[in-house]
Coordinates of N, CA and C and ligand atoms in Angstrom, one line a residue:
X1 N -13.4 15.4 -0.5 CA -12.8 15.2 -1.8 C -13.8 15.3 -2.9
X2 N -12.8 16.0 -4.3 CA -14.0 16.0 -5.3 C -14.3 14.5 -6.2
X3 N -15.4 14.4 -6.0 CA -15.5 13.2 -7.4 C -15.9 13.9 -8.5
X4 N -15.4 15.4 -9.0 CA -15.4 15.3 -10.1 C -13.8 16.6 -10.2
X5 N -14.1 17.2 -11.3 CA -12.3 17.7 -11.9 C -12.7 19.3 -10.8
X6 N -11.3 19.5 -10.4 CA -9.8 19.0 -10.8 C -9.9 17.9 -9.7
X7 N -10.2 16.7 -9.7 CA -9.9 15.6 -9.5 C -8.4 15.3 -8.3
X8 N -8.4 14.6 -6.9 CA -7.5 15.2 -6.3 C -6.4 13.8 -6.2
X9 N -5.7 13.8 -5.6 CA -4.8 12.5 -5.2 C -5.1 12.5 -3.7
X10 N -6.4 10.9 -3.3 CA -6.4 10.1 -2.5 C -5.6 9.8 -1.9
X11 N -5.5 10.4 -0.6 CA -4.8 9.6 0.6 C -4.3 8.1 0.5
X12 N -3.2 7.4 0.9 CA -3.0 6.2 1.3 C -3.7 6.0 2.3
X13 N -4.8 5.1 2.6 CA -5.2 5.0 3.9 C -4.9 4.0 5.3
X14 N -3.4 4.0 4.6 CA -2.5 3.3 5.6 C -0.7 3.9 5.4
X15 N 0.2 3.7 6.1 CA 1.4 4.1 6.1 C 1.8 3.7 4.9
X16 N 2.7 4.2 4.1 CA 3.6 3.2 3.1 C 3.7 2.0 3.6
X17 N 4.9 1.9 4.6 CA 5.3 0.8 5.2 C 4.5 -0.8 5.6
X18 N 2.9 0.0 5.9 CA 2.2 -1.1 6.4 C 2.3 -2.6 5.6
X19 N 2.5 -2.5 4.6 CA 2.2 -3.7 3.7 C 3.6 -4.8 3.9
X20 N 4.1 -3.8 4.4 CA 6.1 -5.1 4.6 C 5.6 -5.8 5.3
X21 N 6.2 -7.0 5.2 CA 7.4 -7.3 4.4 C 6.4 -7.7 2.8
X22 N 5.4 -8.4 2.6 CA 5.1 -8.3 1.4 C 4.9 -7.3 0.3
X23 N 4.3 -5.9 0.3 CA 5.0 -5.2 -0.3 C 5.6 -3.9 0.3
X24 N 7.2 -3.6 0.2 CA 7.6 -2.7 0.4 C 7.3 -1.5 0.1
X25 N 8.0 -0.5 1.4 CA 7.4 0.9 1.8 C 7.8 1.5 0.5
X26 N 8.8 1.6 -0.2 CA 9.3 2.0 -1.8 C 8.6 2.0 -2.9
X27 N 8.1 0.6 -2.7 CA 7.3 0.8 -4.0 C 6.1 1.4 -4.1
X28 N 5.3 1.3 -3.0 CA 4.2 1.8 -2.7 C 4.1 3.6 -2.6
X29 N 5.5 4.0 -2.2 CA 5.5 5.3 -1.8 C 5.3 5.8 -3.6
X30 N 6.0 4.7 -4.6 CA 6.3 5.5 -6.3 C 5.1 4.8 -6.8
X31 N 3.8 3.8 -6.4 CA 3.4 3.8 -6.9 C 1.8 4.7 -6.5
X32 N 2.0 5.2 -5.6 CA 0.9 5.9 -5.1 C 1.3 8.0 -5.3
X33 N 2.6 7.7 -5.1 CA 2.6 9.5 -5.1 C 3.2 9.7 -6.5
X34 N 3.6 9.0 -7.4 CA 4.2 9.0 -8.5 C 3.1 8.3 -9.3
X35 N 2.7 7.6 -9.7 CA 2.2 6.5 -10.6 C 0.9 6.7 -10.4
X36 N -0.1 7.0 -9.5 CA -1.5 7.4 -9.5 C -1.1 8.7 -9.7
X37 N -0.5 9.6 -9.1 CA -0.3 11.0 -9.0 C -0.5 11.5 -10.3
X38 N 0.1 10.8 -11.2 CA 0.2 10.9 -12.7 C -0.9 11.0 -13.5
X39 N -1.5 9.3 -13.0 CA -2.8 9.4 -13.5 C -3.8 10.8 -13.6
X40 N -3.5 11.1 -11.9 CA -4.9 12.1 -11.5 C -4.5 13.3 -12.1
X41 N -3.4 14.2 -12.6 CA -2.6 15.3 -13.5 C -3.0 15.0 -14.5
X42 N -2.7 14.0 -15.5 CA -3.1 13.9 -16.6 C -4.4 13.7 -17.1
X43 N -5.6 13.0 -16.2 CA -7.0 13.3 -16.3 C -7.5 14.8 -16.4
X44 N -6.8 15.7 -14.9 CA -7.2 16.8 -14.9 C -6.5 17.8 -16.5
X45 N -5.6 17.5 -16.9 CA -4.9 18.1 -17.8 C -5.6 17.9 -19.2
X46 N -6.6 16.5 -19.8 CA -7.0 16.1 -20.6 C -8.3 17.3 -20.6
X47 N -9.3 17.4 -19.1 CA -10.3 18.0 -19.3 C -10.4 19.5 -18.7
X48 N -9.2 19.9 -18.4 CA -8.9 21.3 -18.5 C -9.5 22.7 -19.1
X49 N -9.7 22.0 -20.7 CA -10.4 22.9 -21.8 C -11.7 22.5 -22.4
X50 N -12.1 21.9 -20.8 CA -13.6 21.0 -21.4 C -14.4 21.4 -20.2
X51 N -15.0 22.7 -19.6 CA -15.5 23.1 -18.4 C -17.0 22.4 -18.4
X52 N -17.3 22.1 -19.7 CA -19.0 20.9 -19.8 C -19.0 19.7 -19.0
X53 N -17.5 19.1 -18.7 CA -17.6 18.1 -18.4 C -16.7 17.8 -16.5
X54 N -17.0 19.3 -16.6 CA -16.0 19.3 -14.8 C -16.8 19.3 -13.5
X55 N -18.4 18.7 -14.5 CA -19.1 18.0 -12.6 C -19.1 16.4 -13.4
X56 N -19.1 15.6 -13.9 CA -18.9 14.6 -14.2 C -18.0 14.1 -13.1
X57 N -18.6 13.2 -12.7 CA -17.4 12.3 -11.5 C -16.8 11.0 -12.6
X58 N -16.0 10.5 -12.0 CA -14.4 9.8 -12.3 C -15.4 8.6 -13.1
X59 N -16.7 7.8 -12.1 CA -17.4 6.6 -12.9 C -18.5 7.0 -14.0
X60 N -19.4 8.6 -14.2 CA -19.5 8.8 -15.2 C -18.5 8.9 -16.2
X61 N -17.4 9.7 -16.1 CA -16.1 9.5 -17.5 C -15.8 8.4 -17.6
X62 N -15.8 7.7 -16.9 CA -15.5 6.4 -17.6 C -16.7 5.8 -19.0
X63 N -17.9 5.7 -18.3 CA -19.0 5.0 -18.4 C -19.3 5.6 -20.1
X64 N -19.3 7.1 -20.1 CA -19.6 8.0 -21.1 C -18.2 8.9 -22.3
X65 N -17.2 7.6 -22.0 CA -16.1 8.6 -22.7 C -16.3 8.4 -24.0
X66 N -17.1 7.8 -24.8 CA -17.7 7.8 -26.3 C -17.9 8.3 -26.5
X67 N -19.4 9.7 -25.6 CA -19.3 10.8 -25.8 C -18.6 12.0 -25.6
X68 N -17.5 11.6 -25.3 CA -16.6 12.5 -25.1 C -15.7 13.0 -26.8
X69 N -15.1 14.6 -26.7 CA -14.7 14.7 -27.8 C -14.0 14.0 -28.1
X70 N -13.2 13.4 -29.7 CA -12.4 12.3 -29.8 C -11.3 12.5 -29.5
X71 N -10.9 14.0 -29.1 CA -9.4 14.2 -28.8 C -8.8 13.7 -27.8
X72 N -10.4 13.7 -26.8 CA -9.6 13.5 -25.1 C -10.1 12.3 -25.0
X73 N -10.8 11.5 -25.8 CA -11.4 10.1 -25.4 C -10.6 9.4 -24.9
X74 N -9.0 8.9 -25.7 CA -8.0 8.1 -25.0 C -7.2 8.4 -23.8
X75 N -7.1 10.1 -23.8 CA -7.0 10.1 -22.5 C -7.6 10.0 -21.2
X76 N -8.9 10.8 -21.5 CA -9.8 10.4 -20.5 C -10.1 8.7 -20.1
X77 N -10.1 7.7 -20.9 CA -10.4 6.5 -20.7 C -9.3 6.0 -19.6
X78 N -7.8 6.2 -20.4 CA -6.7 5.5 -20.0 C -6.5 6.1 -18.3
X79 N -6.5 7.7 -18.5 CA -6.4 8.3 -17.3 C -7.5 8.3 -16.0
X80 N -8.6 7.8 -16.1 CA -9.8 8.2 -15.6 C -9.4 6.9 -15.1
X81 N -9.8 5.6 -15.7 CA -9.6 4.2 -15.5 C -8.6 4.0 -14.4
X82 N -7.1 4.5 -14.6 CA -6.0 4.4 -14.1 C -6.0 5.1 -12.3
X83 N -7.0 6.3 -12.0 CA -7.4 6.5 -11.2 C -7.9 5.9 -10.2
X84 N -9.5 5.4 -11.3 CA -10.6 4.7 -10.3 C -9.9 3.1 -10.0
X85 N -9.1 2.5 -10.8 CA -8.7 1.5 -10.5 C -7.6 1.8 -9.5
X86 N -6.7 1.9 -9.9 CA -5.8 2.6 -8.2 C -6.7 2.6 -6.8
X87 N -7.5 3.5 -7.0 CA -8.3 3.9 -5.4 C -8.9 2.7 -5.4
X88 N -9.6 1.9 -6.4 CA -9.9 0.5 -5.6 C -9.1 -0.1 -5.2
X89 N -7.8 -0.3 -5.7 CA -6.7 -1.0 -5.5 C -6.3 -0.9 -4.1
X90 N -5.8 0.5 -3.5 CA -5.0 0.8 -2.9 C -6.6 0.7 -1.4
X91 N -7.3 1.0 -1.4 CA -8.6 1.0 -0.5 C -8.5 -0.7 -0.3
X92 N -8.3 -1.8 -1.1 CA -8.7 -3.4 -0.4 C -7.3 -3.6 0.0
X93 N -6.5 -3.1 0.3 CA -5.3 -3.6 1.0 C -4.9 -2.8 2.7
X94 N -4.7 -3.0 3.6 CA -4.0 -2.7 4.2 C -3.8 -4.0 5.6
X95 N -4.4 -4.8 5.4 CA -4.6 -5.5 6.8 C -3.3 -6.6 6.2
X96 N -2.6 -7.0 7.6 CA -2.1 -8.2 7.3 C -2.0 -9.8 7.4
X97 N -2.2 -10.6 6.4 CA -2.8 -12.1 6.7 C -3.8 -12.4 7.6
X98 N -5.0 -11.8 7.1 CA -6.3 -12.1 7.0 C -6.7 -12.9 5.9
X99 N -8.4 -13.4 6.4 CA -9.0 -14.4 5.2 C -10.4 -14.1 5.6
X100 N -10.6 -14.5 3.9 CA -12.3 -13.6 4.2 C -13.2 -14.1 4.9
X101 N -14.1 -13.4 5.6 CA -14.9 -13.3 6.4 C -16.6 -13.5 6.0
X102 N -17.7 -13.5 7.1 CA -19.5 -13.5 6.8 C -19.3 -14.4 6.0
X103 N -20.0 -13.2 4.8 CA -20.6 -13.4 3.4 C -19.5 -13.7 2.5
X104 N -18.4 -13.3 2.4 CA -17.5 -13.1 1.3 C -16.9 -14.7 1.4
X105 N -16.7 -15.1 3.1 CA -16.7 -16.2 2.8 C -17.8 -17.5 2.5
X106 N -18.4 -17.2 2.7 CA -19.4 -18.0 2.3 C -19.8 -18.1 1.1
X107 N -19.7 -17.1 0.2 CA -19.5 -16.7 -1.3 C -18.3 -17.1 -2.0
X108 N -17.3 -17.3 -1.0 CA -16.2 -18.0 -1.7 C -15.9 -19.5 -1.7
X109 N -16.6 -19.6 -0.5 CA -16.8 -21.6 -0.8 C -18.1 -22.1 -2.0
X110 N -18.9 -21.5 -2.0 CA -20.4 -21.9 -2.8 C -19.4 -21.9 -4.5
X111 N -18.4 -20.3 -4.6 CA -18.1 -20.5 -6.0 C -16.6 -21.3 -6.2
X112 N -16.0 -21.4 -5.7 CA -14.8 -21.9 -5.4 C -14.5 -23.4 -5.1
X113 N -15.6 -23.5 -3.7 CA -15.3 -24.9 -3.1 C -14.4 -24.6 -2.0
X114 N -13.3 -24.0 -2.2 CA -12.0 -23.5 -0.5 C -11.6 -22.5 -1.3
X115 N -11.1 -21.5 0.0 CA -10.4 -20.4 -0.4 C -8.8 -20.7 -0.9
X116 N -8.7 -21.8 -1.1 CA -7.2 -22.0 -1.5 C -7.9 -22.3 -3.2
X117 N -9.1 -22.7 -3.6 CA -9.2 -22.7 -5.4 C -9.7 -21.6 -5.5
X118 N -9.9 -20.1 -4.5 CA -10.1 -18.9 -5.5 C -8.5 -18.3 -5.0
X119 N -7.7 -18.5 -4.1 CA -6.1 -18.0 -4.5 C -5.7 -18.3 -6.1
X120 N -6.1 -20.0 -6.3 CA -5.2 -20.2 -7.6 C -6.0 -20.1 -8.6
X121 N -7.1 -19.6 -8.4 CA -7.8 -19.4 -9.5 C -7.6 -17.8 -10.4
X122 N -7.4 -16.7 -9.0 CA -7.0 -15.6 -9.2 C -5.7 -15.5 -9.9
X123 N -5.0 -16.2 -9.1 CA -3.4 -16.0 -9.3 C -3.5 -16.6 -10.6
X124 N -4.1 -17.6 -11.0 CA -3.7 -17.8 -13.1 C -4.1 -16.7 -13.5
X125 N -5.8 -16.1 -13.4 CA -6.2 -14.7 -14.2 C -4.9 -13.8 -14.3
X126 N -4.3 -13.6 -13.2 CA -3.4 -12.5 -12.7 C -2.0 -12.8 -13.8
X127 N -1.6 -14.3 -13.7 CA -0.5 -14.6 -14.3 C -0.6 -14.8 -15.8
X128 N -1.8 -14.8 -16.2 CA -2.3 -14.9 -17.7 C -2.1 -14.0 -18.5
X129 N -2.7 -12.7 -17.7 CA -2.9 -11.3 -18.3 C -1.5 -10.7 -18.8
X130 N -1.4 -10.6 -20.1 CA -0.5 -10.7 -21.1 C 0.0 -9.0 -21.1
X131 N 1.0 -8.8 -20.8 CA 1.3 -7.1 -20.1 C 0.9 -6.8 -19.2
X132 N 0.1 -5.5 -19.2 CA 0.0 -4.9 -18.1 C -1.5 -4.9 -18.0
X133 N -1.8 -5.0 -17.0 CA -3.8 -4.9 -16.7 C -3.8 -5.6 -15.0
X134 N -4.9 -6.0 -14.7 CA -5.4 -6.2 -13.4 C -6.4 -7.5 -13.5
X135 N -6.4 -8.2 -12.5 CA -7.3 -9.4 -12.6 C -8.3 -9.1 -11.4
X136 N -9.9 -9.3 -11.4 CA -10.9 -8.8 -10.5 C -11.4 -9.9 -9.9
X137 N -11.9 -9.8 -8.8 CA -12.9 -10.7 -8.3 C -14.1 -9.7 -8.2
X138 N -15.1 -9.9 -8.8 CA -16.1 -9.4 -9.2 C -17.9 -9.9 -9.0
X139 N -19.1 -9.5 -8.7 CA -20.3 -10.7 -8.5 C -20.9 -10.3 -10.0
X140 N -21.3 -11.4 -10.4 CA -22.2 -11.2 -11.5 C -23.6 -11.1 -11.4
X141 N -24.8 -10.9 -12.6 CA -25.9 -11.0 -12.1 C -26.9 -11.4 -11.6
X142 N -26.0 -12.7 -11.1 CA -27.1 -13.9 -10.2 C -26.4 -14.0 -9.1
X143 N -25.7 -13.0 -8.9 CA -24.7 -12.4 -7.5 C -23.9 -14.2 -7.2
X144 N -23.1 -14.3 -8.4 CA -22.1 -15.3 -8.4 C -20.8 -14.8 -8.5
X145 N -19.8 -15.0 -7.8 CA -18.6 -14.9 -7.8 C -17.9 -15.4 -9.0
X146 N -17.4 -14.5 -9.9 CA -16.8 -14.3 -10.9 C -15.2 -14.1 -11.1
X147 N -14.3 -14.4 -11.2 CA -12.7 -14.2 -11.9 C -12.6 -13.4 -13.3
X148 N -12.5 -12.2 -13.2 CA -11.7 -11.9 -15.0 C -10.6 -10.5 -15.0
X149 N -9.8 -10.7 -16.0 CA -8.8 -10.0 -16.0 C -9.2 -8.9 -17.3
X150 N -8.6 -7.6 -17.2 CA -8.7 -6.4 -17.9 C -7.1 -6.1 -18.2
X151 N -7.2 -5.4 -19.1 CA -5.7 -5.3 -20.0 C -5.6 -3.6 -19.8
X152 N -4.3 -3.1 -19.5 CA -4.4 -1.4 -19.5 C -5.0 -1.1 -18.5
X153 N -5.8 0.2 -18.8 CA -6.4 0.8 -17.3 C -8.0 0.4 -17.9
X154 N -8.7 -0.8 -18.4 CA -9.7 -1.3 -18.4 C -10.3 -1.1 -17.1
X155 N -11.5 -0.9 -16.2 CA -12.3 -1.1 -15.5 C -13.7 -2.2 -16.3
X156 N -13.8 -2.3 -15.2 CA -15.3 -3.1 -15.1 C -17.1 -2.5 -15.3
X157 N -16.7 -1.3 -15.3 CA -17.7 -0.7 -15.7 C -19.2 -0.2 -16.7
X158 N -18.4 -0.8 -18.3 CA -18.9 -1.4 -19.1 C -19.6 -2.3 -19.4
X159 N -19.5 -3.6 -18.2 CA -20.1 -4.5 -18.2 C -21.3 -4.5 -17.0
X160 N -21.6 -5.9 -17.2 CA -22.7 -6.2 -15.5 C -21.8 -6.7 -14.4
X161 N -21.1 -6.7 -14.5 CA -20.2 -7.3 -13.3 C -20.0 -5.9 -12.6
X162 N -19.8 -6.6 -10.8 CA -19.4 -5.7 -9.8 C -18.4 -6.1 -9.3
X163 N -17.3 -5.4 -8.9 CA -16.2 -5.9 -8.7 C -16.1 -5.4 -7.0
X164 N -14.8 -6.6 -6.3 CA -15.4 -6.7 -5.1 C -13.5 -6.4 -5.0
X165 N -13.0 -7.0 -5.8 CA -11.5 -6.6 -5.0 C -10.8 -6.8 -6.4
X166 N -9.2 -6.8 -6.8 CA -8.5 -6.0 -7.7 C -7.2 -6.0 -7.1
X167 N -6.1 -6.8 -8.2 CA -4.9 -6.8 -8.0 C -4.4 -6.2 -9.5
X168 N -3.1 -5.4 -9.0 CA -2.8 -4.8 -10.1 C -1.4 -5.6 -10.5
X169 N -1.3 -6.0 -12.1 CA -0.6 -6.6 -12.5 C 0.6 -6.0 -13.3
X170 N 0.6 -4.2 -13.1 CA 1.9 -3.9 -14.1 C 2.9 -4.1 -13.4
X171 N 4.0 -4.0 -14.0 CA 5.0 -4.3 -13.5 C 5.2 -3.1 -12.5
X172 N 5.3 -2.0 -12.6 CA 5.3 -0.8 -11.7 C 4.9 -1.5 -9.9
X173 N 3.6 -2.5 -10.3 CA 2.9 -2.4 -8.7 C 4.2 -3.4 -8.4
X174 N 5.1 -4.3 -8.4 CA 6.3 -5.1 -7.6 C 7.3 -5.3 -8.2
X175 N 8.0 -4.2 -9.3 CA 9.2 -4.8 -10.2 C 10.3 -4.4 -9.0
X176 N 10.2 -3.5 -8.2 CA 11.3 -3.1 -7.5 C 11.6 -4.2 -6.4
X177 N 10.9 -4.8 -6.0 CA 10.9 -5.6 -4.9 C 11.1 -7.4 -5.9
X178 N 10.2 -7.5 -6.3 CA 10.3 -9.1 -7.1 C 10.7 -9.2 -8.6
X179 N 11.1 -7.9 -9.0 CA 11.9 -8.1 -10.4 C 10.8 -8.6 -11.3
X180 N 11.2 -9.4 -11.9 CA 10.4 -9.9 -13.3 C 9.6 -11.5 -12.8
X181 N 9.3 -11.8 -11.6 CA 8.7 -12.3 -10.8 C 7.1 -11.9 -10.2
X182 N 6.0 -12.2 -11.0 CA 5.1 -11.8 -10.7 C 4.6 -12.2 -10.1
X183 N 4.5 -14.1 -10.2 CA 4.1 -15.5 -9.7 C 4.5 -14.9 -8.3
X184 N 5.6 -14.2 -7.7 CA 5.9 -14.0 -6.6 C 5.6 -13.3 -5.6
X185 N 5.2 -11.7 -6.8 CA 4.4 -10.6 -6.3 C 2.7 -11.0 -5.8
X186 N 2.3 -11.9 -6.7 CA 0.7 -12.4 -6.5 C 0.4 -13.4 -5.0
X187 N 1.8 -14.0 -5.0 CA 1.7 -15.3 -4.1 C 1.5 -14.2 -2.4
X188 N 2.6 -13.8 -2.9 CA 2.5 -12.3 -1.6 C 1.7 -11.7 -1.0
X189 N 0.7 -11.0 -2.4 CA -0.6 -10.5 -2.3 C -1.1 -10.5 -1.4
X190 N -1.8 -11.8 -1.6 CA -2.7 -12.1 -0.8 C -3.1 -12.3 0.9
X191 N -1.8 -11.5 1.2 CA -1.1 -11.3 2.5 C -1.3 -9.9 3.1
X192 N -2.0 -9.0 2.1 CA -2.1 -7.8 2.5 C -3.7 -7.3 2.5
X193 N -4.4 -8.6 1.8 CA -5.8 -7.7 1.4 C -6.7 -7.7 2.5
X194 N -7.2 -6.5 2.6 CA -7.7 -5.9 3.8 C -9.1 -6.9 3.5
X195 N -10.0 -7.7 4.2 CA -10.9 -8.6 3.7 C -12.4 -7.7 4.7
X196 N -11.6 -7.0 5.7 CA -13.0 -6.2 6.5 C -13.8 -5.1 5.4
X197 N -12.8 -4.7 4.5 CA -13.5 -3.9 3.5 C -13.6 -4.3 2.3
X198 N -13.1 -5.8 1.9 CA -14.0 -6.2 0.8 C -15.3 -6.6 0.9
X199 N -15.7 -7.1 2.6 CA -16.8 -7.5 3.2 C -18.0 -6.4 2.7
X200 N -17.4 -4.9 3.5 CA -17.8 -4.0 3.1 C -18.2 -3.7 1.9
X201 N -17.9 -3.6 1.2 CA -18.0 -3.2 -0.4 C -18.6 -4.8 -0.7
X202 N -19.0 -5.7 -0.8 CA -19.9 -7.1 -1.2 C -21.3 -6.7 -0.6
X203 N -20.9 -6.4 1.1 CA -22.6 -6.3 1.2 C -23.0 -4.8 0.6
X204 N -22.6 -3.9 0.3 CA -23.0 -2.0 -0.3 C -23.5 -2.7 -2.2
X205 N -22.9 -3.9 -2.6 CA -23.5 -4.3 -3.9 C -24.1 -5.4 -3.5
X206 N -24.4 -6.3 -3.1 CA -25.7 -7.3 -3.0 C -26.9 -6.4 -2.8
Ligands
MN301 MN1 -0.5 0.5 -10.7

């Protein structure tokens, strides 16, 4: 696969269905072949008539869309973002009712205390975030386990934070299934997140 343009649409690396009963094979099928699909067309579409910038991979445009011309900056941001966040998204989920494991658990009691105060710690970020955005569990500089939420197709990139896992809060990722019930979609969540490859991805950033 390229990491840089024309930029492709990522495999699910599990069946639609896998995530039922918490989330259904439907939504997942529109929000992955429809709803990233989109993303990855309209990135390629923004830098089309920009061949300077077609080895650039997905976390340089993000990092550097300032220097980017001002025409494609919002899209390049919105669309690039919308991407890399998806493929994180869609990569920490597939397993069902699991709990974290090693290090991640041990990282979650030192910042937490029990894995039931970073559920409801997450789940406020998640239910806070005012529209549409995503709430991160992320390590900071002193490789401390961190909570913060991003509005739109924000990434974490910007900052010093590394982010370890990522729920997506538009309505798109559970309207069809939980309606205008988010509190519902989040509670769910946490029923799907694959914890052998957040493990993965904690120890590739420590
Ligand atoms: Mn989404």
């Amino acid at each position: 696969m390229n990491d840089h343009y024309p930029f492709e649409l990522l495999p699910l690396p599990y069946e639609f269905d896998a995530l039922e009963p918490f989330i259904d094979a439907q939504t997942m099928e529109i929000h992955h072949n429809r709803h990233l699909k989109t993303y990855v067309d309209n990135l390629n579409a923004a830098l089309k008539d920009y061949p300077q910038y077609h080895l650039m991979s997905l976390e340089q445009l993000i990092r550097f869309v300032c220097k980017l011309p001002v025409t494609i900056q919002t899209a390049v941001k919105d669309n690039a973002g919308g991407v890399y966040n998806h493929n994180f998204y869609f990569s920490i989920m597939g397993n069902l009712n699991q709990r974290p494991m090693g290090k991640m658990n041990c990282m979650i009691k030192k910042a937490f205390g029990t894995y039931e105060n970073f559920e409801v710690a997450l789940k406020e970020s998640a239910l806070k975030r005012f529209g549409s955005g995503w709430a991160w569990l992320a390590i900071d500089s002193a490789c401390t386990l961190k909570i913060i939420s991003t509005a739109n197709q924000d990434t974490l990139l910007s900052t010093d934070l590394r982010p370890v896992l990522l729920i997506d809060v538009w309505e798109h990722a559970y309207y069809l299934k939980y309606k205008n019930k988010r509190v519902d979609y989040i509670d769910n969540w946490f029923n799907v997140i694959n914890w052998n490859k957040v493990e993965e991805i904690l120890i590739a950033e420590l």
